[in-house]
Short mmCIF file of N, CA, C and O in Angstrom, two decimals:
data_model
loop_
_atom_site.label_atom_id
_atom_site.label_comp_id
_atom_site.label_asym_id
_atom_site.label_seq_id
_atom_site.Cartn_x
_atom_site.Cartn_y
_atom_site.Cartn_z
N UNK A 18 7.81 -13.87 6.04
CA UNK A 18 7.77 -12.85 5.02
C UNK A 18 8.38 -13.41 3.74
O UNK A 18 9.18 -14.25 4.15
N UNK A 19 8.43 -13.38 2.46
CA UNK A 19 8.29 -13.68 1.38
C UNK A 19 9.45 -13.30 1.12
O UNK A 19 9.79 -12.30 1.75
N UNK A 20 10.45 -13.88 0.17
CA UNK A 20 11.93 -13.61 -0.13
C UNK A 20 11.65 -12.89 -1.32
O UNK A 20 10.76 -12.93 -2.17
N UNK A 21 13.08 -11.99 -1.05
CA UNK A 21 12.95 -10.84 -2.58
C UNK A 21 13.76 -12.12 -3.60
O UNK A 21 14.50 -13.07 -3.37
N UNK A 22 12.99 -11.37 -5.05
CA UNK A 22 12.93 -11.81 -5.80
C UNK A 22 14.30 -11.55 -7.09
O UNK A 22 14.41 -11.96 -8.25
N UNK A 23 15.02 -10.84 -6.38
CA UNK A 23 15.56 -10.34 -6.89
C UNK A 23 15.68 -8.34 -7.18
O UNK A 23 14.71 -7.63 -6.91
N UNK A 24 16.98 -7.74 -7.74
CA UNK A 24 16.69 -6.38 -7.97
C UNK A 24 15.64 -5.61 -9.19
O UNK A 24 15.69 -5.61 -10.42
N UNK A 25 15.01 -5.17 -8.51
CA UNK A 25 14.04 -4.32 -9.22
C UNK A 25 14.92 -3.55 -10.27
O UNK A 25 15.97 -2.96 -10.00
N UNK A 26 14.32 -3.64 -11.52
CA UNK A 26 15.10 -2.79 -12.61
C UNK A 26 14.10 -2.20 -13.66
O UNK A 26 13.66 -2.69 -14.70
N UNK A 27 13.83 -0.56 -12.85
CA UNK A 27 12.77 -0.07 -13.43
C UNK A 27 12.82 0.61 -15.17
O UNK A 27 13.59 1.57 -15.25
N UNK A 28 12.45 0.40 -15.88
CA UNK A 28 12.59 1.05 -17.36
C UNK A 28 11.11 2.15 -17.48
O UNK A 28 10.17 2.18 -16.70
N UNK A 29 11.36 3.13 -18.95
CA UNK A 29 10.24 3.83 -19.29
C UNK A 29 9.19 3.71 -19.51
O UNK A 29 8.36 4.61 -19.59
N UNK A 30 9.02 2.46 -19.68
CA UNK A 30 7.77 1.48 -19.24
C UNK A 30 7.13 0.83 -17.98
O UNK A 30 6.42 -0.17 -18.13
N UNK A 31 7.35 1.40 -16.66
CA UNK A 31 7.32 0.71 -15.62
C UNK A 31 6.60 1.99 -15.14
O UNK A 31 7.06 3.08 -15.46
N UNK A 32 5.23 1.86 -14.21
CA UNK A 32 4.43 2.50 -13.77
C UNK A 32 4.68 2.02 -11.52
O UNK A 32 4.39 0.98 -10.93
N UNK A 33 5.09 2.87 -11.18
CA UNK A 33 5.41 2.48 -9.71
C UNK A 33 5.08 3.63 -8.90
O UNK A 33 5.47 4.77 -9.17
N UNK A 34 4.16 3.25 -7.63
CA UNK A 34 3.69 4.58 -6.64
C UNK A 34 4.78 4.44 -5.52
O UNK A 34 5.26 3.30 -5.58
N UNK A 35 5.09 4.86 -4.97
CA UNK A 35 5.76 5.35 -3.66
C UNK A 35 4.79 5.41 -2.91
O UNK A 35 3.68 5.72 -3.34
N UNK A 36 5.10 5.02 -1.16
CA UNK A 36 4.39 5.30 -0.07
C UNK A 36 5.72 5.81 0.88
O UNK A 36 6.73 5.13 1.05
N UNK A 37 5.54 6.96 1.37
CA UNK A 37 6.57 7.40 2.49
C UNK A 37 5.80 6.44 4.07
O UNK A 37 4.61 6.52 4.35
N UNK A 38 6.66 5.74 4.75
CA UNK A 38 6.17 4.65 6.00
C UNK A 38 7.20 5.12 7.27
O UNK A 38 8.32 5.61 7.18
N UNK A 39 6.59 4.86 8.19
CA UNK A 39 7.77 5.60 9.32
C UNK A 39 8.33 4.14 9.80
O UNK A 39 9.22 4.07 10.66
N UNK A 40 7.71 2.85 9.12
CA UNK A 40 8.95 1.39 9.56
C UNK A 40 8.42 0.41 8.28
O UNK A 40 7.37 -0.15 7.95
N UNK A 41 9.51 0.53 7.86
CA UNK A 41 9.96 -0.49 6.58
C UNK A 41 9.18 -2.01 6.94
O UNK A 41 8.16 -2.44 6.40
N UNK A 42 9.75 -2.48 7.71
CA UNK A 42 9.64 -3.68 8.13
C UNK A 42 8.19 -4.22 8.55
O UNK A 42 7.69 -5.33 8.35
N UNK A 43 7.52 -2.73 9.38
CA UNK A 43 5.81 -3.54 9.55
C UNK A 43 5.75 -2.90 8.64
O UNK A 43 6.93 -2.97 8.30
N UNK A 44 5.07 -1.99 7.60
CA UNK A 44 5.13 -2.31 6.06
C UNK A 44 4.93 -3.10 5.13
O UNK A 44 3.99 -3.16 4.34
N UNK A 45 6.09 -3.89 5.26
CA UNK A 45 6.06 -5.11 4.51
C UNK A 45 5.37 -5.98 4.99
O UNK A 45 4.40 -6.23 4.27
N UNK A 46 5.44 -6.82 6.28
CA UNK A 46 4.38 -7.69 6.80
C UNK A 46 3.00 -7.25 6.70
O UNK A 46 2.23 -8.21 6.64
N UNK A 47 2.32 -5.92 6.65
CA UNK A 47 1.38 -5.75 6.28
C UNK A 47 1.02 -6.12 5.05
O UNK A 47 0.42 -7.17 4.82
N UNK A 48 1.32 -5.34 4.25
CA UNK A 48 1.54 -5.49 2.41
C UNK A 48 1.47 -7.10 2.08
O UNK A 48 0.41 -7.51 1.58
N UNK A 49 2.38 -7.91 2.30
CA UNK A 49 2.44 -9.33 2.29
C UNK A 49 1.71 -10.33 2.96
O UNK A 49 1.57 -11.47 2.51
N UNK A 50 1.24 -9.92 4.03
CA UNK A 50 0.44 -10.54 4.50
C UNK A 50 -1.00 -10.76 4.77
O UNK A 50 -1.61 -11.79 5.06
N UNK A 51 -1.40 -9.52 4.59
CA UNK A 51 -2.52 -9.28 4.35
C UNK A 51 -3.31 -9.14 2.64
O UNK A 51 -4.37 -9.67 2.30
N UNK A 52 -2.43 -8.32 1.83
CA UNK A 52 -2.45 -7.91 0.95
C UNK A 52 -1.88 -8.33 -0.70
O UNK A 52 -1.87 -7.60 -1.70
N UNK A 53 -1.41 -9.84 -0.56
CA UNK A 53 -1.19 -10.41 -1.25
C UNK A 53 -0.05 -9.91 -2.26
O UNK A 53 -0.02 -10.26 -3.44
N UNK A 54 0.91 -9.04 -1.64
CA UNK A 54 2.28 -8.17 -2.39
C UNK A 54 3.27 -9.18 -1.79
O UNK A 54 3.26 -9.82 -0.73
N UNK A 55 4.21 -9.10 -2.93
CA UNK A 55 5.52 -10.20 -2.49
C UNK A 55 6.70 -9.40 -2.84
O UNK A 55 6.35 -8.34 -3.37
N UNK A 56 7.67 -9.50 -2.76
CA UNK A 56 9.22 -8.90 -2.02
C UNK A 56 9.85 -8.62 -2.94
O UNK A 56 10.34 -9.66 -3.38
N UNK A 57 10.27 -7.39 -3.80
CA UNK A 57 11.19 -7.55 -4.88
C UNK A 57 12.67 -7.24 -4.59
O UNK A 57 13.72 -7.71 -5.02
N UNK A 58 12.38 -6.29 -3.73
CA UNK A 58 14.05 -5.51 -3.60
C UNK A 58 13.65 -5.08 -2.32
O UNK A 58 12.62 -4.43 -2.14
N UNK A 59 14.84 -5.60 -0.96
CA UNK A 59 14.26 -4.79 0.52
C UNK A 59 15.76 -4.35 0.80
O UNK A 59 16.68 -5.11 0.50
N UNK A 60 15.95 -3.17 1.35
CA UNK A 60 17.06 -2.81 1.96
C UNK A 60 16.86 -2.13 2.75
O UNK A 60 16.68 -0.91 2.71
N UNK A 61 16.86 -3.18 4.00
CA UNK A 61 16.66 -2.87 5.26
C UNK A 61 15.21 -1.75 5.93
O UNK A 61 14.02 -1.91 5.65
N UNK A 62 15.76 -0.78 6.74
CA UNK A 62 14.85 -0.25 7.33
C UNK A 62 15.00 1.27 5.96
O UNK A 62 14.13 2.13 5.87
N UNK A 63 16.10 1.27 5.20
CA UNK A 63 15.53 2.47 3.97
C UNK A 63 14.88 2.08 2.73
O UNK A 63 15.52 2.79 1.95
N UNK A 64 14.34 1.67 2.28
CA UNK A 64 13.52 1.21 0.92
C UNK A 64 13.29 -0.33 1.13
O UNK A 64 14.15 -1.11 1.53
N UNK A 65 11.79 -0.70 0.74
CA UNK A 65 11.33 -2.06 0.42
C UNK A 65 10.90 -1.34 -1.45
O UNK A 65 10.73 -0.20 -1.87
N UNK A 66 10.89 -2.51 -2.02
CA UNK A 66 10.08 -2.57 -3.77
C UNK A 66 9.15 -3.78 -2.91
O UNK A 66 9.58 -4.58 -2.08
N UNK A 67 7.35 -3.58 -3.53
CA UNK A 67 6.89 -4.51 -3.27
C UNK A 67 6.65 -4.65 -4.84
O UNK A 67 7.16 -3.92 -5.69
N UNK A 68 5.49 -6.10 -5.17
CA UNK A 68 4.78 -5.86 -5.97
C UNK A 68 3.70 -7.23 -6.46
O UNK A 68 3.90 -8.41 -6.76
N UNK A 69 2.57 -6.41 -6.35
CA UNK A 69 1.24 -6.86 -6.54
C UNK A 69 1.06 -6.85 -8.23
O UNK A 69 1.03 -5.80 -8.89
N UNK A 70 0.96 -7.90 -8.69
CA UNK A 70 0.86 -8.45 -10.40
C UNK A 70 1.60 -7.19 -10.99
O UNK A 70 2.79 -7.15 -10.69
N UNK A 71 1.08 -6.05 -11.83
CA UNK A 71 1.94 -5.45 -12.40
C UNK A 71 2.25 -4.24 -11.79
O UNK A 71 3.21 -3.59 -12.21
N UNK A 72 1.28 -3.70 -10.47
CA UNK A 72 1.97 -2.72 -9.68
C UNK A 72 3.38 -2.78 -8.45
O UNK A 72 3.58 -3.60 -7.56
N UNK A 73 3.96 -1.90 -8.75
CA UNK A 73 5.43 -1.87 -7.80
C UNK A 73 5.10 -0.77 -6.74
O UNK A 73 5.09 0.43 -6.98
N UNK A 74 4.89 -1.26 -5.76
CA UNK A 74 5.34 0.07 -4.66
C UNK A 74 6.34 0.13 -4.06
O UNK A 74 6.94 -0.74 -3.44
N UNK A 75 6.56 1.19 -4.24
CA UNK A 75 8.16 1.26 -3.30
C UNK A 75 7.62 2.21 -1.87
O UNK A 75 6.80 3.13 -1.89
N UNK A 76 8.38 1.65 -0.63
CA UNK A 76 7.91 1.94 0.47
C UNK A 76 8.99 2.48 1.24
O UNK A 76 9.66 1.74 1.96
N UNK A 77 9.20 3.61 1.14
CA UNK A 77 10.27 4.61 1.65
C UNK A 77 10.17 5.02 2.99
O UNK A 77 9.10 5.39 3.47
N UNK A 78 11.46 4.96 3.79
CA UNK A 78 11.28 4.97 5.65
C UNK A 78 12.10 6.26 5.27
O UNK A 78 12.68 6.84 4.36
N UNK A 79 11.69 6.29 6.84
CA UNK A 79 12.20 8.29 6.84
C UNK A 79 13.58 8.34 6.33
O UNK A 79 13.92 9.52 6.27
N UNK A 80 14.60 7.47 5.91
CA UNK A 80 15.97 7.35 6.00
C UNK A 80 16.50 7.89 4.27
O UNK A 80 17.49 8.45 3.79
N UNK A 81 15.25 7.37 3.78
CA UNK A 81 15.02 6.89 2.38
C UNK A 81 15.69 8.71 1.78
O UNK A 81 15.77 9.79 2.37
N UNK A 82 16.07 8.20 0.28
CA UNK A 82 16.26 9.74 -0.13
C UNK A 82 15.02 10.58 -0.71
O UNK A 82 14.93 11.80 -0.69
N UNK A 83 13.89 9.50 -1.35
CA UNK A 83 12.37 9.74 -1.21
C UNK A 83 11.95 10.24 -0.15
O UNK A 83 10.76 10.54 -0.28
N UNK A 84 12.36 10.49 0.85
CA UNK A 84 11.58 11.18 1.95
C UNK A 84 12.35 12.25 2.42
O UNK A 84 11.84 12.57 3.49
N UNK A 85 13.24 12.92 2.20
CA UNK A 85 14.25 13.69 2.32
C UNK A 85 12.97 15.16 2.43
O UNK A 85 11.97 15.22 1.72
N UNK A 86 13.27 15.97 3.23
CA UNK A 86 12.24 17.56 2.82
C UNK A 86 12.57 17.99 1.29
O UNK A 86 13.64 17.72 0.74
N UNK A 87 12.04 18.35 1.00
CA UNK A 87 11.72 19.43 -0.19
C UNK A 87 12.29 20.74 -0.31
O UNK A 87 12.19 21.29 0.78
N UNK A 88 12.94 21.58 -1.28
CA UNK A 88 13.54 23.02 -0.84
C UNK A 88 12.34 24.02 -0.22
O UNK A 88 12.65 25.06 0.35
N UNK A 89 11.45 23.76 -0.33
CA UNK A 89 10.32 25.03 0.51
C UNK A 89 9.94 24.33 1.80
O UNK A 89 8.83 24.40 2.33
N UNK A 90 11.28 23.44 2.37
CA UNK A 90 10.64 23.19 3.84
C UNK A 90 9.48 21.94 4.20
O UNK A 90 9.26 21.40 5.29
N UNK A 91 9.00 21.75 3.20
CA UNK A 91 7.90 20.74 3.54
C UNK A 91 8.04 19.39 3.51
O UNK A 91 8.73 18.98 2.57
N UNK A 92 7.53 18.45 4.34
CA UNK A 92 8.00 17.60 4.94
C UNK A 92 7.38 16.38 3.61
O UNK A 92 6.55 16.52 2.71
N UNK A 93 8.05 15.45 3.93
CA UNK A 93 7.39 13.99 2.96
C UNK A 93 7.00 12.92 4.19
O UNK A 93 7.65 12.27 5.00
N UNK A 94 5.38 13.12 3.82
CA UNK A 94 4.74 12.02 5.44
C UNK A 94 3.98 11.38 4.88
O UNK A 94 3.57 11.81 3.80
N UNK A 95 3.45 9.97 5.45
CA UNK A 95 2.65 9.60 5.42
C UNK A 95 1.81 10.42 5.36
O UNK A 95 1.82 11.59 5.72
N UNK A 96 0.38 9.31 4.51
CA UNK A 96 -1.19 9.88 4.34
C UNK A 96 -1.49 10.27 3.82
O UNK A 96 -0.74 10.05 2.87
N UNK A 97 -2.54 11.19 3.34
CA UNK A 97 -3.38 11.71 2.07
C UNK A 97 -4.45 11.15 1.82
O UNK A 97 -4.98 10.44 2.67
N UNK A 98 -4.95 11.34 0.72
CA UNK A 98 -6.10 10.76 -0.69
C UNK A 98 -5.68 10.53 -1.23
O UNK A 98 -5.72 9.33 -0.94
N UNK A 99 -4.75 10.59 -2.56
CA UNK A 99 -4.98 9.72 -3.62
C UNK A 99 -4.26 8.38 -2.46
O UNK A 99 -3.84 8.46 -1.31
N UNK A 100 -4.42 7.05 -3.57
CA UNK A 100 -4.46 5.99 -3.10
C UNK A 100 -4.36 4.99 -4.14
O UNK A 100 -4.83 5.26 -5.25
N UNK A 101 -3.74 3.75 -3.92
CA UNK A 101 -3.74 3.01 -5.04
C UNK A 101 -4.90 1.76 -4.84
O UNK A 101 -5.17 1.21 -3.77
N UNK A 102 -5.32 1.57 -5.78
CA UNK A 102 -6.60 0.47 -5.92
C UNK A 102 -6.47 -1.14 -5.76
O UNK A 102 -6.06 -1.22 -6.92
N UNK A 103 -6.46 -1.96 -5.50
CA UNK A 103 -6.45 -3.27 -5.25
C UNK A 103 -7.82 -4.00 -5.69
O UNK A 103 -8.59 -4.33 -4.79
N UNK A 104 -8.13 -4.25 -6.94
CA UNK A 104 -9.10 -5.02 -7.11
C UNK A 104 -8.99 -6.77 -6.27
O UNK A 104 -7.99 -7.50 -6.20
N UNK A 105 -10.55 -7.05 -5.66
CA UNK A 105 -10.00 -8.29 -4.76
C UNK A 105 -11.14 -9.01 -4.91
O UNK A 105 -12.20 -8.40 -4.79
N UNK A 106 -11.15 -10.36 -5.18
CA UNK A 106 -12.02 -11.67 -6.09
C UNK A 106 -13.39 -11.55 -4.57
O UNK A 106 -14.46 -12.01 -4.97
N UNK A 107 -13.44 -11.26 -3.68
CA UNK A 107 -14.28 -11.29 -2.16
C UNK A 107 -14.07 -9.92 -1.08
O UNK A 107 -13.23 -9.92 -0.17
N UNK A 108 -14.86 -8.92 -1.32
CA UNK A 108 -14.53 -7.78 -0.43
C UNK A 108 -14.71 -7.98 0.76
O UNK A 108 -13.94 -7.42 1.54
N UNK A 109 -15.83 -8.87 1.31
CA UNK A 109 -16.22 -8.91 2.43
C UNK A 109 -15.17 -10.01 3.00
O UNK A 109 -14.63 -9.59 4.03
N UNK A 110 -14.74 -11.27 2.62
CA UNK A 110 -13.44 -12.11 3.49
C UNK A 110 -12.17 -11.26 2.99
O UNK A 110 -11.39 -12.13 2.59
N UNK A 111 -11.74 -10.37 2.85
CA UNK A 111 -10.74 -9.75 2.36
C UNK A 111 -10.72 -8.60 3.67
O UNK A 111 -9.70 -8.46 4.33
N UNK A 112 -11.79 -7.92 3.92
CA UNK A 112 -12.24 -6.94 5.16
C UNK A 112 -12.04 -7.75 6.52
O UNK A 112 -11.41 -7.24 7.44
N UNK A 113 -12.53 -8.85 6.60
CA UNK A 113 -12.77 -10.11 7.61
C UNK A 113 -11.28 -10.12 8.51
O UNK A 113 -11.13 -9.97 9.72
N UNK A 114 -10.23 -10.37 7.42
CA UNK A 114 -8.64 -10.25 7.56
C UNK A 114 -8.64 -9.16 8.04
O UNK A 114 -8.58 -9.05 9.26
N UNK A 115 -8.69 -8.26 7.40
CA UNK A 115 -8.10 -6.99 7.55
C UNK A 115 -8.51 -6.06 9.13
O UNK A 115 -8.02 -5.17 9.83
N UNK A 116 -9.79 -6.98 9.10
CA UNK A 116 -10.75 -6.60 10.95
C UNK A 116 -9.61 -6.85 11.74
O UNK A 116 -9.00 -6.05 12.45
N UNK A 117 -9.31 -8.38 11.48
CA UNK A 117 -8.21 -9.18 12.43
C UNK A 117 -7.66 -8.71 12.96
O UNK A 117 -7.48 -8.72 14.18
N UNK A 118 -7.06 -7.93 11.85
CA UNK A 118 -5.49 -7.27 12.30
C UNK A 118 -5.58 -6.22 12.42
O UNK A 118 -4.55 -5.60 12.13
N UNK A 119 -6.86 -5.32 12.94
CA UNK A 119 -6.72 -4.25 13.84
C UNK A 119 -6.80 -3.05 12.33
O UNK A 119 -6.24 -1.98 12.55
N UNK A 120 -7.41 -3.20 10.93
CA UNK A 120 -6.93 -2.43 10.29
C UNK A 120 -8.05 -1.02 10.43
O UNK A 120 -9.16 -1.04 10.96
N UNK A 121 -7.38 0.16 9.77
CA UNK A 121 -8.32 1.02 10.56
C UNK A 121 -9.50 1.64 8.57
O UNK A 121 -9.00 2.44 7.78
N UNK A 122 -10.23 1.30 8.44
CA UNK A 122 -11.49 1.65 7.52
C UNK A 122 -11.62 3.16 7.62
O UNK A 122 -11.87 3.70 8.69
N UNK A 123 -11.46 3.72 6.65
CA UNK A 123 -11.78 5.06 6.20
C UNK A 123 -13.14 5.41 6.44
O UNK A 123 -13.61 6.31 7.13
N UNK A 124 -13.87 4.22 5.49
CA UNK A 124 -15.77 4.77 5.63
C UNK A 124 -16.38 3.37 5.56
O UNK A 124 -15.59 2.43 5.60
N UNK A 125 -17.56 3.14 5.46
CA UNK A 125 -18.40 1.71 5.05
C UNK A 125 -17.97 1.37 3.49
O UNK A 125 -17.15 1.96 2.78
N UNK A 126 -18.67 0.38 3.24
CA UNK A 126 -18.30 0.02 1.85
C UNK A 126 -19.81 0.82 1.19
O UNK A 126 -20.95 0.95 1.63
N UNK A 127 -19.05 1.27 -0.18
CA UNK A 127 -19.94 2.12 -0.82
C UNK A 127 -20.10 1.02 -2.32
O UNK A 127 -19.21 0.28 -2.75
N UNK A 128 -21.21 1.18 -2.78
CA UNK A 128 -21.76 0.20 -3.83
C UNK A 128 -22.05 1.22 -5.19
O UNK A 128 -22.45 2.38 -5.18
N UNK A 129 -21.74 0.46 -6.23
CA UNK A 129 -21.90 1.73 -7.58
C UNK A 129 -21.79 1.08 -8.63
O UNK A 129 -21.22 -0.01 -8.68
N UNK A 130 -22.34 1.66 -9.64
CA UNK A 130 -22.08 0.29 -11.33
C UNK A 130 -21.33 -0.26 -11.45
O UNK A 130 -21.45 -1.36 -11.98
N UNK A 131 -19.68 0.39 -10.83
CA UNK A 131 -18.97 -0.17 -11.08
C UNK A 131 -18.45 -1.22 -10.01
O UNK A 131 -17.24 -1.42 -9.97
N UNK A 132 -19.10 -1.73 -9.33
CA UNK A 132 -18.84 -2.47 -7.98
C UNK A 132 -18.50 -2.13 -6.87
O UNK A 132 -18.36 -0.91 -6.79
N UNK A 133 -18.21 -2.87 -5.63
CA UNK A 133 -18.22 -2.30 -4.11
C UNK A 133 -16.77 -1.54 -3.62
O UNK A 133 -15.81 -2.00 -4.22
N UNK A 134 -16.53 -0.80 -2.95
CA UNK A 134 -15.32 -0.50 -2.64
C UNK A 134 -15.01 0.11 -1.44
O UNK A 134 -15.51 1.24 -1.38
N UNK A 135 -14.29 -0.24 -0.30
CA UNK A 135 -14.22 0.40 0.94
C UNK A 135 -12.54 0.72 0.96
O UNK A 135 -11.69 0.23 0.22
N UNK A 136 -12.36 1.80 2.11
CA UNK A 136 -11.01 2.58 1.76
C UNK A 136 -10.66 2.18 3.21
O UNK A 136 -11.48 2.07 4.12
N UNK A 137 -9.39 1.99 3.28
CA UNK A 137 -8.38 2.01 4.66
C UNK A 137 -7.27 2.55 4.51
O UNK A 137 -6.94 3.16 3.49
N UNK A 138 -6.43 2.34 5.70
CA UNK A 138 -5.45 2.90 5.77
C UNK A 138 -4.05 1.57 5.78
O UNK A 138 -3.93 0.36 5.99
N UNK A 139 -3.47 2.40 5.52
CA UNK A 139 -1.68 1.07 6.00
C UNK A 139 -1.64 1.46 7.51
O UNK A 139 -2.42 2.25 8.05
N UNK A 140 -0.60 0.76 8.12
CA UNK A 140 -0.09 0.81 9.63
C UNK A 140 0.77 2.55 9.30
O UNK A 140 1.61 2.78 10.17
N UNK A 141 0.67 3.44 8.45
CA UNK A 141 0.97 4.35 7.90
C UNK A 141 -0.02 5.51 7.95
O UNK A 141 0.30 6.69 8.06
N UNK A 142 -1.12 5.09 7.88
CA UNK A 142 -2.01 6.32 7.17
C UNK A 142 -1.97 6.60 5.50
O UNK A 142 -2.41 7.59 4.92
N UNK A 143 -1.22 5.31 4.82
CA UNK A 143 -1.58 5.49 3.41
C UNK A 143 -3.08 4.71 3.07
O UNK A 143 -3.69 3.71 3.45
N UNK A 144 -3.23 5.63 2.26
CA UNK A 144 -5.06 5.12 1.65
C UNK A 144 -4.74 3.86 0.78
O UNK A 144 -3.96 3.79 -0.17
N UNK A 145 -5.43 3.00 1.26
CA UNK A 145 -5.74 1.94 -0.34
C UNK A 145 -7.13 1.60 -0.30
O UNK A 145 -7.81 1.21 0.65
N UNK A 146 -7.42 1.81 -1.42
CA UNK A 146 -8.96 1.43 -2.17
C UNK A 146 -8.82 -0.24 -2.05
O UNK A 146 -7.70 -0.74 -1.97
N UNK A 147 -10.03 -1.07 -2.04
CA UNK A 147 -10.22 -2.32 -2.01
C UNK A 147 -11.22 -2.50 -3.01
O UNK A 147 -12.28 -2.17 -2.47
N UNK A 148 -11.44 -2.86 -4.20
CA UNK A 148 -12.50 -2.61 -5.03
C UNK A 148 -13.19 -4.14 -5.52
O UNK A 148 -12.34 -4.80 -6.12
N UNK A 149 -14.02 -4.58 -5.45
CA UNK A 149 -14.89 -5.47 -6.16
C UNK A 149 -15.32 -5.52 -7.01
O UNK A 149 -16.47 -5.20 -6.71
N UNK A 150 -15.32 -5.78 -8.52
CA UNK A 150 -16.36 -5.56 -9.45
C UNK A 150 -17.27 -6.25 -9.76
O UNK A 150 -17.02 -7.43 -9.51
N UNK A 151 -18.64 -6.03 -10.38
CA UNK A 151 -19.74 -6.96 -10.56
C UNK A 151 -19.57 -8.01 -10.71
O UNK A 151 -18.61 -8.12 -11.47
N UNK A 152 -20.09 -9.29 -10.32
CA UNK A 152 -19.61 -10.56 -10.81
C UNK A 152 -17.99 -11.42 -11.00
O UNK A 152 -17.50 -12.22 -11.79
N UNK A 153 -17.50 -10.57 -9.58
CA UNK A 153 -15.96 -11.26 -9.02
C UNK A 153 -16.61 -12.65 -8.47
O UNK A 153 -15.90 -13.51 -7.95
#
């Protein structure tokens, strides 16, 4: 796994998604290994910072204060729809990997002006888009 890089030091300029994960640790080996994200800030099994060129995710375990309930009771879990996008230079050897390792595909890959794109999940149930554009 890829050494942090040091502490993340977010300003009003810094655009970062959160994923709530029920284990920090496969998480990260996913993210990094598959997914070409490297290590900014990990502490332990409560918060990883990843980050892929200029996106930061931060990956919050149930411990995290990001995942804490809400005052109306409702829980912070994995999963959903929205999703963050990963443009990738080869969709199909990029999927190839991702077969490998057991990853689980939302739908087929769907094709459109704006290039190919198939949806999966993390070892989580978070969505990420995989997108191709014309002439990658």
């Amino acid at each position: 796994m890829a050494k942090a890089a040091g502490p993340f030091s977010a300003d009003t300029k810094t655009a970062v998604v959160r994923y709530q994960v029920k284990d920090v640790e496969r998480s990260l080996e996913f993210y990094t290994r598959h997914l070409g994200f490297r290590v900014v800030q990990h502490a332990g099994a409560v918060i990883a910072i990843i980050a892929r060129g200029d996106l930061h995710l931060i990956l919050g375990g149930p411990e995290s204060s990001g995942s804490r309930p809400l005052p109306d009771g409702r829980r912070q879990e994995p999963g959903g729809w929205n999703r963050i996008v990963l443009y990738v230079e080869d969709l199909d050897s990029t999927m190839a990997s991702l077969e490998k390792a057991r990853t689980r595909f939302r739908n087929q890959v769907e094709v459109g002006p704006g290039g190919k794109q198939i949806q999966l999940d993390d070892p989580d149930g978070n969505p990420i888009e995989l997108h191709e554009a014309p002439g990658s």
